[in-house]
PDB file of C-alpha atoms in Angstrom:
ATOM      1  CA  UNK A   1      22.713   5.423 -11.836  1.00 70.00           C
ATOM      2  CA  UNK A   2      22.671   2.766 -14.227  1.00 72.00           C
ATOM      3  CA  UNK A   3      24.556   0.643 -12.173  1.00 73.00           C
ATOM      4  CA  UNK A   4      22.206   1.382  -8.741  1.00 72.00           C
ATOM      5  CA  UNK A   5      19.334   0.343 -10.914  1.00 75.00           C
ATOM      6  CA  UNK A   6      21.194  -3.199 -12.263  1.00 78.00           C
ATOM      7  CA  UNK A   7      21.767  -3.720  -8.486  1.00 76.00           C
ATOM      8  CA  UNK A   8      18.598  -3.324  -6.919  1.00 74.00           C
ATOM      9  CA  UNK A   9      17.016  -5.706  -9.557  1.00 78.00           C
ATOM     10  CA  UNK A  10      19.201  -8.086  -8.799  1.00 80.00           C
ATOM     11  CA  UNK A  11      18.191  -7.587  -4.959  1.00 78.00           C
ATOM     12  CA  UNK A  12      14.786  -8.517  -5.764  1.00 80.00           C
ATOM     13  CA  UNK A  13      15.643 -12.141  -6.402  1.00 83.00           C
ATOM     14  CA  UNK A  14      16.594 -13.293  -2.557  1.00 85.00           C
ATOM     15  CA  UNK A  15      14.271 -10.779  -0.994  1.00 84.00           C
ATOM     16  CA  UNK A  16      11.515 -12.318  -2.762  1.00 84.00           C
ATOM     17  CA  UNK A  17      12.877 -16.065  -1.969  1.00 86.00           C
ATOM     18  CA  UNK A  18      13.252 -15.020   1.819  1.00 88.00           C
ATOM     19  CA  UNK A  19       9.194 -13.446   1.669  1.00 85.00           C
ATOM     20  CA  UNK A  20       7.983 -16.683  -0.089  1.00 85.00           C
ATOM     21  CA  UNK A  21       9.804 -19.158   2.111  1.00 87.00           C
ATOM     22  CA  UNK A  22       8.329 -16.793   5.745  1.00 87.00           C
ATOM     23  CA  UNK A  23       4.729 -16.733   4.395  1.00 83.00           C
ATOM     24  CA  UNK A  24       5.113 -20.541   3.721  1.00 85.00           C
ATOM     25  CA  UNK A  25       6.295 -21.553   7.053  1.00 86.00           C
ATOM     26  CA  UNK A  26       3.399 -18.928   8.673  1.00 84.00           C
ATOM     27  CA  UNK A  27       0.728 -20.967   6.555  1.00 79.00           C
ATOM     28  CA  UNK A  28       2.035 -24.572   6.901  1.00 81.00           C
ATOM     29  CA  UNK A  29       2.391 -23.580  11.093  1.00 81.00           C
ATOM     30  CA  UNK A  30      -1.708 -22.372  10.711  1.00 75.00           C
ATOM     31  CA  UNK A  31      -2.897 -26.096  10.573  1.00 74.00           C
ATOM     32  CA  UNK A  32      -4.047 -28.194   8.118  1.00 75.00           C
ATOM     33  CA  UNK A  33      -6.316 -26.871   4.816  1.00 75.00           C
ATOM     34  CA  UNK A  34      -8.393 -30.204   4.727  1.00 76.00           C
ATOM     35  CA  UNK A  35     -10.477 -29.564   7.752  1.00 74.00           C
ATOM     36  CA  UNK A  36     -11.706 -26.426   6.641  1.00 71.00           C
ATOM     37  CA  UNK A  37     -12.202 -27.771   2.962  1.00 72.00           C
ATOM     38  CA  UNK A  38     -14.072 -30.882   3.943  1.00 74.00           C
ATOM     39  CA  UNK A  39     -17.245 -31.372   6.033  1.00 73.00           C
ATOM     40  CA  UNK A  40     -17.199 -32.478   9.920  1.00 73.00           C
ATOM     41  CA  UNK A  41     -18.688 -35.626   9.055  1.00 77.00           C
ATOM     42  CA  UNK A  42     -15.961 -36.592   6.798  1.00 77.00           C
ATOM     43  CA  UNK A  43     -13.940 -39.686   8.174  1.00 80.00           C
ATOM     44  CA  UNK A  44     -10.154 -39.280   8.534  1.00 79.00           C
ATOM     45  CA  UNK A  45      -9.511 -41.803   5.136  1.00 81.00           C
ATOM     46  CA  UNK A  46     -11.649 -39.204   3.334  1.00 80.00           C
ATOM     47  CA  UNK A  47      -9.214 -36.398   4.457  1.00 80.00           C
ATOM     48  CA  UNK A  48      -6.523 -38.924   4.166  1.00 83.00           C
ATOM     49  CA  UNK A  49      -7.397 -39.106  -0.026  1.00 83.00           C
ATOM     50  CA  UNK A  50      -7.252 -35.325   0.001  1.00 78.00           C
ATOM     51  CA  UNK A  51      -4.165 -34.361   1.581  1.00 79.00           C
ATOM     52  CA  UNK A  52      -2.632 -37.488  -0.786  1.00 81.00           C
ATOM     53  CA  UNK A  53      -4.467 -35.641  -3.513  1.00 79.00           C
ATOM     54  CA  UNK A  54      -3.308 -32.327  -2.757  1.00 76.00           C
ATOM     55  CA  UNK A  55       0.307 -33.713  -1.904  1.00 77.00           C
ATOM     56  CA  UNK A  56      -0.150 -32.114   1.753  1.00 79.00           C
ATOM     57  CA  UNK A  57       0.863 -35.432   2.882  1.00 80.00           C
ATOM     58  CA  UNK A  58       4.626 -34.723   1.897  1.00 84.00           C
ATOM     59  CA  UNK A  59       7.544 -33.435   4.300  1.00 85.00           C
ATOM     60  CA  UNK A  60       7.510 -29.808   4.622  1.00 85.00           C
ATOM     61  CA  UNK A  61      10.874 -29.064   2.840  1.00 87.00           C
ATOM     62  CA  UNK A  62       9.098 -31.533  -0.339  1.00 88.00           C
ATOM     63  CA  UNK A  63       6.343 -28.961   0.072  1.00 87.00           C
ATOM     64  CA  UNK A  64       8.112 -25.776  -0.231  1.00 87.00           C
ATOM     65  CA  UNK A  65      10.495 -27.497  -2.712  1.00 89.00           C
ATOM     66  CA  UNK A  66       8.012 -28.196  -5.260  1.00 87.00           C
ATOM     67  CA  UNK A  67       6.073 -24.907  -4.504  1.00 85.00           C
ATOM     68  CA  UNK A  68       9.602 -22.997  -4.840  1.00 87.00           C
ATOM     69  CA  UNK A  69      10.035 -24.711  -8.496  1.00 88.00           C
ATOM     70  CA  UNK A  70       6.652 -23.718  -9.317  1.00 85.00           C
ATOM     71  CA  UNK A  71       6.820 -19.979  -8.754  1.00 84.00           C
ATOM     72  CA  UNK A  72      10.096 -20.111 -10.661  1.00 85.00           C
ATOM     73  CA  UNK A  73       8.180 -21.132 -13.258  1.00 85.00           C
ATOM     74  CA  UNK A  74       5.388 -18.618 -13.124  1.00 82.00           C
ATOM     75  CA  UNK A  75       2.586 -21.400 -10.930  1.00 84.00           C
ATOM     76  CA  UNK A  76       1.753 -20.641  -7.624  1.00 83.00           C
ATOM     77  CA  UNK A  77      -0.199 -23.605  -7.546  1.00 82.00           C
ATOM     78  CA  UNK A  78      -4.461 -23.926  -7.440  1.00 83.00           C
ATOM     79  CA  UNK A  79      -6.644 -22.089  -5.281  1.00 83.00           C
ATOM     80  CA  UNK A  80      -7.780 -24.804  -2.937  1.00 78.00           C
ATOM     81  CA  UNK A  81     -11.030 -22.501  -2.702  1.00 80.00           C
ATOM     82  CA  UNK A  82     -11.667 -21.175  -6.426  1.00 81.00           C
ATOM     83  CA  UNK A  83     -10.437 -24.592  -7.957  1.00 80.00           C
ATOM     84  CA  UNK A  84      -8.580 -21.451 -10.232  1.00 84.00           C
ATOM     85  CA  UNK A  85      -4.869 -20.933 -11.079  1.00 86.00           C
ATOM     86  CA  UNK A  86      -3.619 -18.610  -8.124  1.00 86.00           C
ATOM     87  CA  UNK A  87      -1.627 -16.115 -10.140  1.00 87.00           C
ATOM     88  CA  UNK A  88      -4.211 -14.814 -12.639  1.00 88.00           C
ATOM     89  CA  UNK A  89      -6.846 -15.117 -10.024  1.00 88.00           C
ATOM     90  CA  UNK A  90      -4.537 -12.797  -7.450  1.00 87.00           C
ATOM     91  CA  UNK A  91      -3.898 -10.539 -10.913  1.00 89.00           C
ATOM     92  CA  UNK A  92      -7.778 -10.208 -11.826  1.00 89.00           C
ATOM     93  CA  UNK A  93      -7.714  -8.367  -8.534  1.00 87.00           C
ATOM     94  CA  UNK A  94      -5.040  -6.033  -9.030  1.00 86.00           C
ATOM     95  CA  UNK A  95      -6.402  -3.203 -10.847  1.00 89.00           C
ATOM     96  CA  UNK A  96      -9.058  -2.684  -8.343  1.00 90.00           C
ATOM     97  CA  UNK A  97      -6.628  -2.638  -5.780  1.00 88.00           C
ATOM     98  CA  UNK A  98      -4.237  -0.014  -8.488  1.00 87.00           C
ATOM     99  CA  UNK A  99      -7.702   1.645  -9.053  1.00 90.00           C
ATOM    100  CA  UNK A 100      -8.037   2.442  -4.970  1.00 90.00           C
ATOM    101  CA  UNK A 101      -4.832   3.472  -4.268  1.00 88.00           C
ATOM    102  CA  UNK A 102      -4.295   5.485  -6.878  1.00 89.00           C
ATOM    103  CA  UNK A 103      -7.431   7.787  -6.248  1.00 92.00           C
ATOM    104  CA  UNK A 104      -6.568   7.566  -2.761  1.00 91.00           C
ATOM    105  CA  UNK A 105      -3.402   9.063  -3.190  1.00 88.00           C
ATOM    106  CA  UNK A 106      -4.427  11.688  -5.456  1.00 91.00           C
ATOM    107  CA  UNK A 107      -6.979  12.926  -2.449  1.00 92.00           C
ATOM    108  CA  UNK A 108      -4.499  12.900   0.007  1.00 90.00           C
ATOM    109  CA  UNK A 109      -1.697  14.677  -2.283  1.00 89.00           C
ATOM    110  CA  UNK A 110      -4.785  17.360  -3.420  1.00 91.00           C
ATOM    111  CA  UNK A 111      -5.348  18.168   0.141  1.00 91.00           C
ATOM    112  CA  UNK A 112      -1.929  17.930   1.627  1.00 89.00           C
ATOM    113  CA  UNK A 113       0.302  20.483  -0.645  1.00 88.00           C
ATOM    114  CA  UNK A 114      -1.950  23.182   0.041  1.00 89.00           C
ATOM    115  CA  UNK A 115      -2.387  22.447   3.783  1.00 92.00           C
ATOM    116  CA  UNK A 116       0.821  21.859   4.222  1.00 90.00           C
ATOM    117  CA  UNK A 117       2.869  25.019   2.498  1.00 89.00           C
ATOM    118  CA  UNK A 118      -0.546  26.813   4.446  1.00 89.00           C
ATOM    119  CA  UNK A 119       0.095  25.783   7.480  1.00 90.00           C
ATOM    120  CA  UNK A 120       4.392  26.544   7.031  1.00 88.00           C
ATOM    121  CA  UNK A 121       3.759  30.265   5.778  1.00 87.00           C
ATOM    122  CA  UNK A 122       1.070  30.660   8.550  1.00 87.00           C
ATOM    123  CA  UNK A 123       3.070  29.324  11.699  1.00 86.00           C
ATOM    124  CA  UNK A 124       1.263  29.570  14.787  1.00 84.00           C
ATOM    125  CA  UNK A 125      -1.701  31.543  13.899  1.00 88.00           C
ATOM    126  CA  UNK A 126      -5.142  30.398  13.542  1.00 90.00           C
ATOM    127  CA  UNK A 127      -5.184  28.718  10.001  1.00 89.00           C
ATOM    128  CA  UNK A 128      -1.868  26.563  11.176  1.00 89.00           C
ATOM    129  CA  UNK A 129      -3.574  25.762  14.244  1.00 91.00           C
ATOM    130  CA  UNK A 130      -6.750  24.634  12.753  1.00 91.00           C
ATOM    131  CA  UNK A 131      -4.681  22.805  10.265  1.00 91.00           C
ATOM    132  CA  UNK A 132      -2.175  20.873  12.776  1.00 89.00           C
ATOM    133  CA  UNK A 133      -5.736  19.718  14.630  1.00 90.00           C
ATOM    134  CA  UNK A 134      -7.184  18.250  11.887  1.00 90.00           C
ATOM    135  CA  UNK A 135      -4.376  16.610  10.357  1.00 88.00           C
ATOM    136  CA  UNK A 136      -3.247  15.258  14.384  1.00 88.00           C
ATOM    137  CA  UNK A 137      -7.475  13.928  14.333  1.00 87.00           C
ATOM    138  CA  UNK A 138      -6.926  12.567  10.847  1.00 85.00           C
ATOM    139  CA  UNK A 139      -3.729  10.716  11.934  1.00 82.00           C
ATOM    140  CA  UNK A 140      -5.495   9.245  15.044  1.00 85.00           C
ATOM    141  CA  UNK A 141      -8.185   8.220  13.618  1.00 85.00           C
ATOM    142  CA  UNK A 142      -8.912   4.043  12.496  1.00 85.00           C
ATOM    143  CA  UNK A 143      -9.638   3.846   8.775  1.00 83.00           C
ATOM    144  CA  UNK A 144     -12.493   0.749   9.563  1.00 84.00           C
ATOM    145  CA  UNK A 145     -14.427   3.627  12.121  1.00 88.00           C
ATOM    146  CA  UNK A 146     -14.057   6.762   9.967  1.00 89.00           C
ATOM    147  CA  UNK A 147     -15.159   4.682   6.847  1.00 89.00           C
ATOM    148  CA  UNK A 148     -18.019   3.325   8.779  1.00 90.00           C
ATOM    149  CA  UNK A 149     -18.820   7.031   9.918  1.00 92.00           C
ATOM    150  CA  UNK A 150     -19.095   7.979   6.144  1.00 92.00           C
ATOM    151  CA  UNK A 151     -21.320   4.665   5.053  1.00 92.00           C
ATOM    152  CA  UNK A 152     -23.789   6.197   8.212  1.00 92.00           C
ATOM    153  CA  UNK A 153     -23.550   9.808   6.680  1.00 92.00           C
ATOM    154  CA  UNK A 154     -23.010   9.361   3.108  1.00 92.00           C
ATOM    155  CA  UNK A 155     -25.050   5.740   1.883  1.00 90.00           C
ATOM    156  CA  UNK A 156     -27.479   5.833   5.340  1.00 91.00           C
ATOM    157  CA  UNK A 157     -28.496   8.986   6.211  1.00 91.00           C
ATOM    158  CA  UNK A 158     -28.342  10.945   3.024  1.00 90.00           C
ATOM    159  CA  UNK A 159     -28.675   8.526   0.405  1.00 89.00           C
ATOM    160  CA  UNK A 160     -25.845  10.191  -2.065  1.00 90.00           C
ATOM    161  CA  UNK A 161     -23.653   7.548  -2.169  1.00 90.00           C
ATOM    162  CA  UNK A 162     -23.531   3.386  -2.549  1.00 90.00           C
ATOM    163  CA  UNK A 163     -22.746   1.770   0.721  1.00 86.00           C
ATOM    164  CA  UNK A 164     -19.895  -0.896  -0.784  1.00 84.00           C
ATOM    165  CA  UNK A 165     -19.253  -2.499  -4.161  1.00 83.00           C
ATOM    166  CA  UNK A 166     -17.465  -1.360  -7.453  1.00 85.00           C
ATOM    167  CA  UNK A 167     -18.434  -0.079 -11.113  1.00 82.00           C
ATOM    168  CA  UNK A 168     -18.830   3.619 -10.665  1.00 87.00           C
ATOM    169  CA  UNK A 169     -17.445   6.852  -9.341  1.00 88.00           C
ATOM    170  CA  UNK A 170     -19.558   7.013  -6.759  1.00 89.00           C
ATOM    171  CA  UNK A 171     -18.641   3.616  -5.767  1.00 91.00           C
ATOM    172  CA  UNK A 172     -15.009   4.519  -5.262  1.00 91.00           C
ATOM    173  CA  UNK A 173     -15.453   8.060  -3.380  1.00 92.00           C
ATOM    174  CA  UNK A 174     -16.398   6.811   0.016  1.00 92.00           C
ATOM    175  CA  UNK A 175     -13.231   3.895   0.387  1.00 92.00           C
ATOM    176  CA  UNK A 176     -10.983   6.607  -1.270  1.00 92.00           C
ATOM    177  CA  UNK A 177     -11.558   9.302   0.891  1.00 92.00           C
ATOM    178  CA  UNK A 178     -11.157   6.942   4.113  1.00 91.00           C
ATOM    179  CA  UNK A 179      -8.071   5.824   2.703  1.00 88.00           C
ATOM    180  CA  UNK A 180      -6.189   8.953   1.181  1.00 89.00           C
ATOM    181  CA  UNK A 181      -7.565  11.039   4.757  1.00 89.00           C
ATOM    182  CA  UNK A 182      -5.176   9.451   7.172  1.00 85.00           C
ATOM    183  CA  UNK A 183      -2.560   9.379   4.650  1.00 87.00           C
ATOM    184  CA  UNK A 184      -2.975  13.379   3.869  1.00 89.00           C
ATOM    185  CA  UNK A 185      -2.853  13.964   7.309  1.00 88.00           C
ATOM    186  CA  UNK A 186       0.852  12.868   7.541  1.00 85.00           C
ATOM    187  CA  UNK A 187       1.969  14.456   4.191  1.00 88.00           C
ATOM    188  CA  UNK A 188       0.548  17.856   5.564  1.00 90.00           C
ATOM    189  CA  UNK A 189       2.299  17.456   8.751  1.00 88.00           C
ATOM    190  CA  UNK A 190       5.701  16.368   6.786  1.00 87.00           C
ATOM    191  CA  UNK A 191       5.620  19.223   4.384  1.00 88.00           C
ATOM    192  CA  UNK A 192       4.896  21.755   6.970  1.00 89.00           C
ATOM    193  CA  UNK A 193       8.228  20.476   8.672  1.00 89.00           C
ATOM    194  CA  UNK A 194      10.135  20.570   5.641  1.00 86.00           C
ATOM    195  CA  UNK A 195       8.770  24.321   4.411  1.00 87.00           C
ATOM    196  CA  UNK A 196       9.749  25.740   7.820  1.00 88.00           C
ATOM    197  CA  UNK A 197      12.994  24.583   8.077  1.00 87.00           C
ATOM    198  CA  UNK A 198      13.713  25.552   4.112  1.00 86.00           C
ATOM    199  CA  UNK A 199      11.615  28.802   4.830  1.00 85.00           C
ATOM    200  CA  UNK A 200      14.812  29.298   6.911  1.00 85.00           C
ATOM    201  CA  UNK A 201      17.461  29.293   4.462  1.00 85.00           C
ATOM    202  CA  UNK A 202      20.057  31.581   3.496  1.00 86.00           C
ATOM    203  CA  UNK A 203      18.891  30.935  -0.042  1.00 84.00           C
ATOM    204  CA  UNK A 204      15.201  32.120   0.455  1.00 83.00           C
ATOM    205  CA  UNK A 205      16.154  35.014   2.116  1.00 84.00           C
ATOM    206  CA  UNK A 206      18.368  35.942  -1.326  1.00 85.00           C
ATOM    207  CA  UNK A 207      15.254  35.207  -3.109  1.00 82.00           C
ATOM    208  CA  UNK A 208      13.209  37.755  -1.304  1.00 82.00           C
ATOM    209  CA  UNK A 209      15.447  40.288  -0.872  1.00 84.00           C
ATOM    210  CA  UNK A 210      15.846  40.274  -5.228  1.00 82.00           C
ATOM    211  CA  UNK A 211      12.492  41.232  -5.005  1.00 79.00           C
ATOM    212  CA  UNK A 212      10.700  38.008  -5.993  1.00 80.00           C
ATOM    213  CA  UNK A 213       6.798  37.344  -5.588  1.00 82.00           C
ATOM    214  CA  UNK A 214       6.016  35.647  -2.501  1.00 82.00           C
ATOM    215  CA  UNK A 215       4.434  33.080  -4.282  1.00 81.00           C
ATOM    216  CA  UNK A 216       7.371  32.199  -6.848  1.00 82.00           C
ATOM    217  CA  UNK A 217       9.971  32.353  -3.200  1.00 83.00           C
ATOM    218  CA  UNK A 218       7.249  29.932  -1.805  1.00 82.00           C
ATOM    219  CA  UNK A 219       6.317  27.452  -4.859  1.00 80.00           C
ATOM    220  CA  UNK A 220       9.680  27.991  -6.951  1.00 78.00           C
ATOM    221  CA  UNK A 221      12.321  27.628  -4.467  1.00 78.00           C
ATOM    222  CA  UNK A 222      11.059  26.053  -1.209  1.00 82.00           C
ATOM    223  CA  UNK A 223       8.701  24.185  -1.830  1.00 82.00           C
ATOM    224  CA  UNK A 224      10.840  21.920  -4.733  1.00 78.00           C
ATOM    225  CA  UNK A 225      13.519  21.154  -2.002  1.00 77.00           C
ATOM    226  CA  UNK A 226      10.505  20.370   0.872  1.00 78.00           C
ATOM    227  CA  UNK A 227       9.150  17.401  -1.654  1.00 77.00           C
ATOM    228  CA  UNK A 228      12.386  14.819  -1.364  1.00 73.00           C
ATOM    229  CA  UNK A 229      11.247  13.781   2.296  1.00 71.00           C
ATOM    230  CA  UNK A 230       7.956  13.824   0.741  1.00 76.00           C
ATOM    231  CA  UNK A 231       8.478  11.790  -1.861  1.00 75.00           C
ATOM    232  CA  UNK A 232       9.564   9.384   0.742  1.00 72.00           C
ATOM    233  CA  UNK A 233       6.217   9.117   2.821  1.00 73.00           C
ATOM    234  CA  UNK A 234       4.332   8.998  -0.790  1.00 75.00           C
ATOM    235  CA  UNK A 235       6.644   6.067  -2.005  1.00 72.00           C
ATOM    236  CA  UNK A 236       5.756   4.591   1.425  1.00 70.00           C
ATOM    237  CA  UNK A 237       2.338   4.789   1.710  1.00 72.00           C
ATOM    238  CA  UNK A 238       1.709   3.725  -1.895  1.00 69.00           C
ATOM    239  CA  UNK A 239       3.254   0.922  -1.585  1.00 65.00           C
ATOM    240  CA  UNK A 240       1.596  -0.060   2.242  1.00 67.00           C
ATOM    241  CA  UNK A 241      -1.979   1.181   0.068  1.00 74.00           C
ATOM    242  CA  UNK A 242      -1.185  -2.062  -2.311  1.00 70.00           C
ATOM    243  CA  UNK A 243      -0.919  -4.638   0.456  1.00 61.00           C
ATOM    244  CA  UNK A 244      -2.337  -2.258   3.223  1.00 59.00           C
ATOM    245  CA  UNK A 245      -6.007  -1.291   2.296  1.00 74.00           C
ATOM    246  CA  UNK A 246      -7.122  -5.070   4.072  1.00 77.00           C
ATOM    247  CA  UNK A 247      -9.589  -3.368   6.159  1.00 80.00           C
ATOM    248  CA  UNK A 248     -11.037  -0.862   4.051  1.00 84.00           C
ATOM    249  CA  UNK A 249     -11.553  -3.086   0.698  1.00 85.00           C
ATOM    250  CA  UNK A 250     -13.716  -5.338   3.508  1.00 84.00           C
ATOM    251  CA  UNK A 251     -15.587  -2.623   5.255  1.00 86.00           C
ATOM    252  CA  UNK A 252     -16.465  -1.551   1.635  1.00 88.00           C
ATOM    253  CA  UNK A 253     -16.897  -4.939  -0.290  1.00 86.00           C
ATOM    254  CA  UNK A 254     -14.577  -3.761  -2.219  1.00 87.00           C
ATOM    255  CA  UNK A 255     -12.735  -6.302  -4.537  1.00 88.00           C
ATOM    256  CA  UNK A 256      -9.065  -5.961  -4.709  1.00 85.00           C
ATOM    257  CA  UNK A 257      -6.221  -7.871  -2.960  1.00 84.00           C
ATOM    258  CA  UNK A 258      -6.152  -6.316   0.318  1.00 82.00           C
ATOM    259  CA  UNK A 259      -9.866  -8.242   0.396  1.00 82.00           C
ATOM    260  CA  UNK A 260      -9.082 -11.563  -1.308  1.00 86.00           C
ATOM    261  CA  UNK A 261      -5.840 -11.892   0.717  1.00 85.00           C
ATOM    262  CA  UNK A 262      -8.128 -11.631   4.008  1.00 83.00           C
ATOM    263  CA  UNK A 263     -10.593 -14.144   2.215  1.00 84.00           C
ATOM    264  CA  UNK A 264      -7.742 -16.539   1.314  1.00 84.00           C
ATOM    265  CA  UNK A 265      -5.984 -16.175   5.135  1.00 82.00           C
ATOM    266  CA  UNK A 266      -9.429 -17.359   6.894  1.00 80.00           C
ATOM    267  CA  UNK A 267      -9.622 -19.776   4.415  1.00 79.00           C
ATOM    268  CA  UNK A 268      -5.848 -21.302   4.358  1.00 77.00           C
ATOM    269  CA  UNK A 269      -5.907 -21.008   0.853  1.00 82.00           C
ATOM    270  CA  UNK A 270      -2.061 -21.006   0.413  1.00 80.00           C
ATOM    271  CA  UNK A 271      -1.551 -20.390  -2.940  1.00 84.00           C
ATOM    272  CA  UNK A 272      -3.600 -17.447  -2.905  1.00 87.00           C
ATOM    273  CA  UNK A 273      -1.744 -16.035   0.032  1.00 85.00           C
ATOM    274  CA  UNK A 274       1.393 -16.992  -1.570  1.00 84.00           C
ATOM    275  CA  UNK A 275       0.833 -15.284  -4.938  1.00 88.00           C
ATOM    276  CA  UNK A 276      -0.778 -11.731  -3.573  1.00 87.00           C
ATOM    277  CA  UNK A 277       2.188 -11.535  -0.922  1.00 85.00           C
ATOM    278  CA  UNK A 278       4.443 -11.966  -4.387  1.00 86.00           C
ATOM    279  CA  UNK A 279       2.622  -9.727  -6.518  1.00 86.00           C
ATOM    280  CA  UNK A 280       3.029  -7.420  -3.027  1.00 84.00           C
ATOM    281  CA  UNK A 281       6.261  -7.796  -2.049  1.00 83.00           C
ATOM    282  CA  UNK A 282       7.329  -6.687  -5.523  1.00 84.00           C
ATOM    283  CA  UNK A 283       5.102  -3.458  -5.965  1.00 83.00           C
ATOM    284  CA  UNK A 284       6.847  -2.651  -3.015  1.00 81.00           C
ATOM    285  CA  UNK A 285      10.448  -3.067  -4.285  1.00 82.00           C
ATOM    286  CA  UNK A 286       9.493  -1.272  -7.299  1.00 83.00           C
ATOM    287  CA  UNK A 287       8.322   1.550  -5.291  1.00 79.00           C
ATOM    288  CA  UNK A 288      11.246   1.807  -3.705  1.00 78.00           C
ATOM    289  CA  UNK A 289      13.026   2.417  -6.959  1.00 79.00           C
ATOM    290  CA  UNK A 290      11.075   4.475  -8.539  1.00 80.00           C
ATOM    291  CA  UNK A 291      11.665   6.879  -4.999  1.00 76.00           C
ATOM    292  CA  UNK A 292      15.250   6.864  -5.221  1.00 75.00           C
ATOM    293  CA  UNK A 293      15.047   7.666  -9.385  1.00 77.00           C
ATOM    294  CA  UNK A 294      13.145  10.583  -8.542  1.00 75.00           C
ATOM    295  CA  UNK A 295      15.430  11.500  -5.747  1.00 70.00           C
ATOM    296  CA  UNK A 296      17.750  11.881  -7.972  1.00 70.00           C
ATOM    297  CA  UNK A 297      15.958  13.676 -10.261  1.00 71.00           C
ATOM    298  CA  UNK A 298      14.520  16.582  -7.967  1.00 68.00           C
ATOM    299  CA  UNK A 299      18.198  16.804  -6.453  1.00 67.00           C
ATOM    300  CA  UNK A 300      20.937  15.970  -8.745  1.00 66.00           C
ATOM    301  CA  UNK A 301      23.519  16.081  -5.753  1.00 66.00           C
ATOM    302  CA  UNK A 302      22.652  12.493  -4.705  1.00 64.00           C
ATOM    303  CA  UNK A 303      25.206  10.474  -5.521  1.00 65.00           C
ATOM    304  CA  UNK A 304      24.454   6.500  -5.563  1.00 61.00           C
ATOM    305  CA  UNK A 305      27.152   3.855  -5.466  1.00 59.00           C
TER     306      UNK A 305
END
């Protein structure tokens, strides 16, 4: 396991070079920074003296070279926008987006495991019904229009909660609950697979003819083996809830990445880009890891090489 571990760190190092070098080409393809960053009445030698200034004037593969030997050393460069470092800028931002995703998974775990085994020990009656429609609505449904549908209810009509911003609980219920809905809807629908096919077992049916509880059969020894697939979707939608939450952290003002990196790409402001899709790219990897470590640990019969 060791050895797995040593292996995919070492993995990290191209992946990241190939990310950095794909978001640089998308960015120097968009078009030149100085014509957003000057006025329209600026002559060309005044946006001459900035690109010279900025060293935009350089062949790409100067560009990328000194912008490659800069992350190696920790710089992403200056925000051509904030006039500020890019890194600690982009990792000012992080916790909010940690502080989302976080309390959007733990809604969308809360109301998933119950839903789901529900749904698997209920098959085809009412409850699993009821439970299948939702979670098929929640699925279908855009976060930007459900979390504008709670702003109307919630901060318009009824006046219980703020309308965007962050400081308070009450600031983070309404952008976690959009959030951590659509991705409950898909962890109630996996673990309902998973529980009926291990409901199925020959091992379960031991179980209950020993005379076990029905709730130590359900929660003991089915429900343990149903949560390696979902461990999967969790490690995957954690990760996509770093970089992913672009539209929700602007419907709701809220400041984290997904909203600065949305700021920065309307902007061209490359080393912003540059430096969240880092700081990205790597929560994601590490994600990854962590999924297959726990693999391992629910179910000790996965061997890695």
């Amino acid at each position: 396991m060791k050895g797995y571990i040593a292996k995919r760190l070492l993995q990290i190092v191209p992946v990241l070079f190939i990310i950095t070098f794909i978001v640089f080409v998308l960015l120097y393809m968009t078009g030149d920074p100085v014509l957003l960053m000057l006025p329209e009445t600026a002559t060309e030698e005044e946006r001459q003296a900035l690109r010279e200034a900025l060293h935009l004037d350089r062949p790409f593969y100067v560009q990328f070279a000194t912008f490659l030997w800069g992350v190696i050393q920790g710089n992403f460069g200056k925000s051509y926008y904030y006039g500020q470092e890019a890194l600690p800028f982009v990792l000012e931002r992080l916790p909010a987006t940690f502080e989302l995703a976080a309390a959007s998974m733990l809604i969308a775990i809360v109301i998933a495991v119950p839903f789901g085994i529900w749904s698997a020990t209920h098959k085809n009656k009412w409850l699993d019904v009821l439970i299948s429609s939702v979670a098929v609505l929640g699925k279908a449904m855009p976060n930007f229009w459900f979390g504008i549908m709670l702003i109307l209810l919630f901060s318009v009509k009824l006046h219980v909660l703020p309308v965007s911003g962050r400081g308070t609980l009450e600031h983070l219920v309404l952008p976690a609950v959009t959030l951590g809905f659509g991705i409950a809807a898909q962890i109630t629908r996996l673990i309902r697979s998973a529980m009926l096919e291990i409901l199925q077992q020959d091992y379960i049916r031991t179980a209950r003819s020993k005379g076990l509880i029905e709730m130590l059969v359900i929660y003991r020894h089915a429900f343990r083996n149903a949560l390696i697939p979902v461990v999967t979707i969790i490690a995957m939608q954690a990760s996509s809830l770093i970089g992913g939450a672009l539209i929700t952290e602007t419907v709701f003002s809220w400041p984290g990445l997904g909203q600065l990196i949305v700021q920065a790409i309307s902007r061209k402001d490359m080393a912003i880009v540059e430096a969240s899709v880092f700081i990205i790219t790597l929560v994601v990897i590490l994600s990854n890891l962590l999924a297959d470590i726990v693999y391992k640990w629910l179910d000790p019969r996965i061997k890695y090489q």
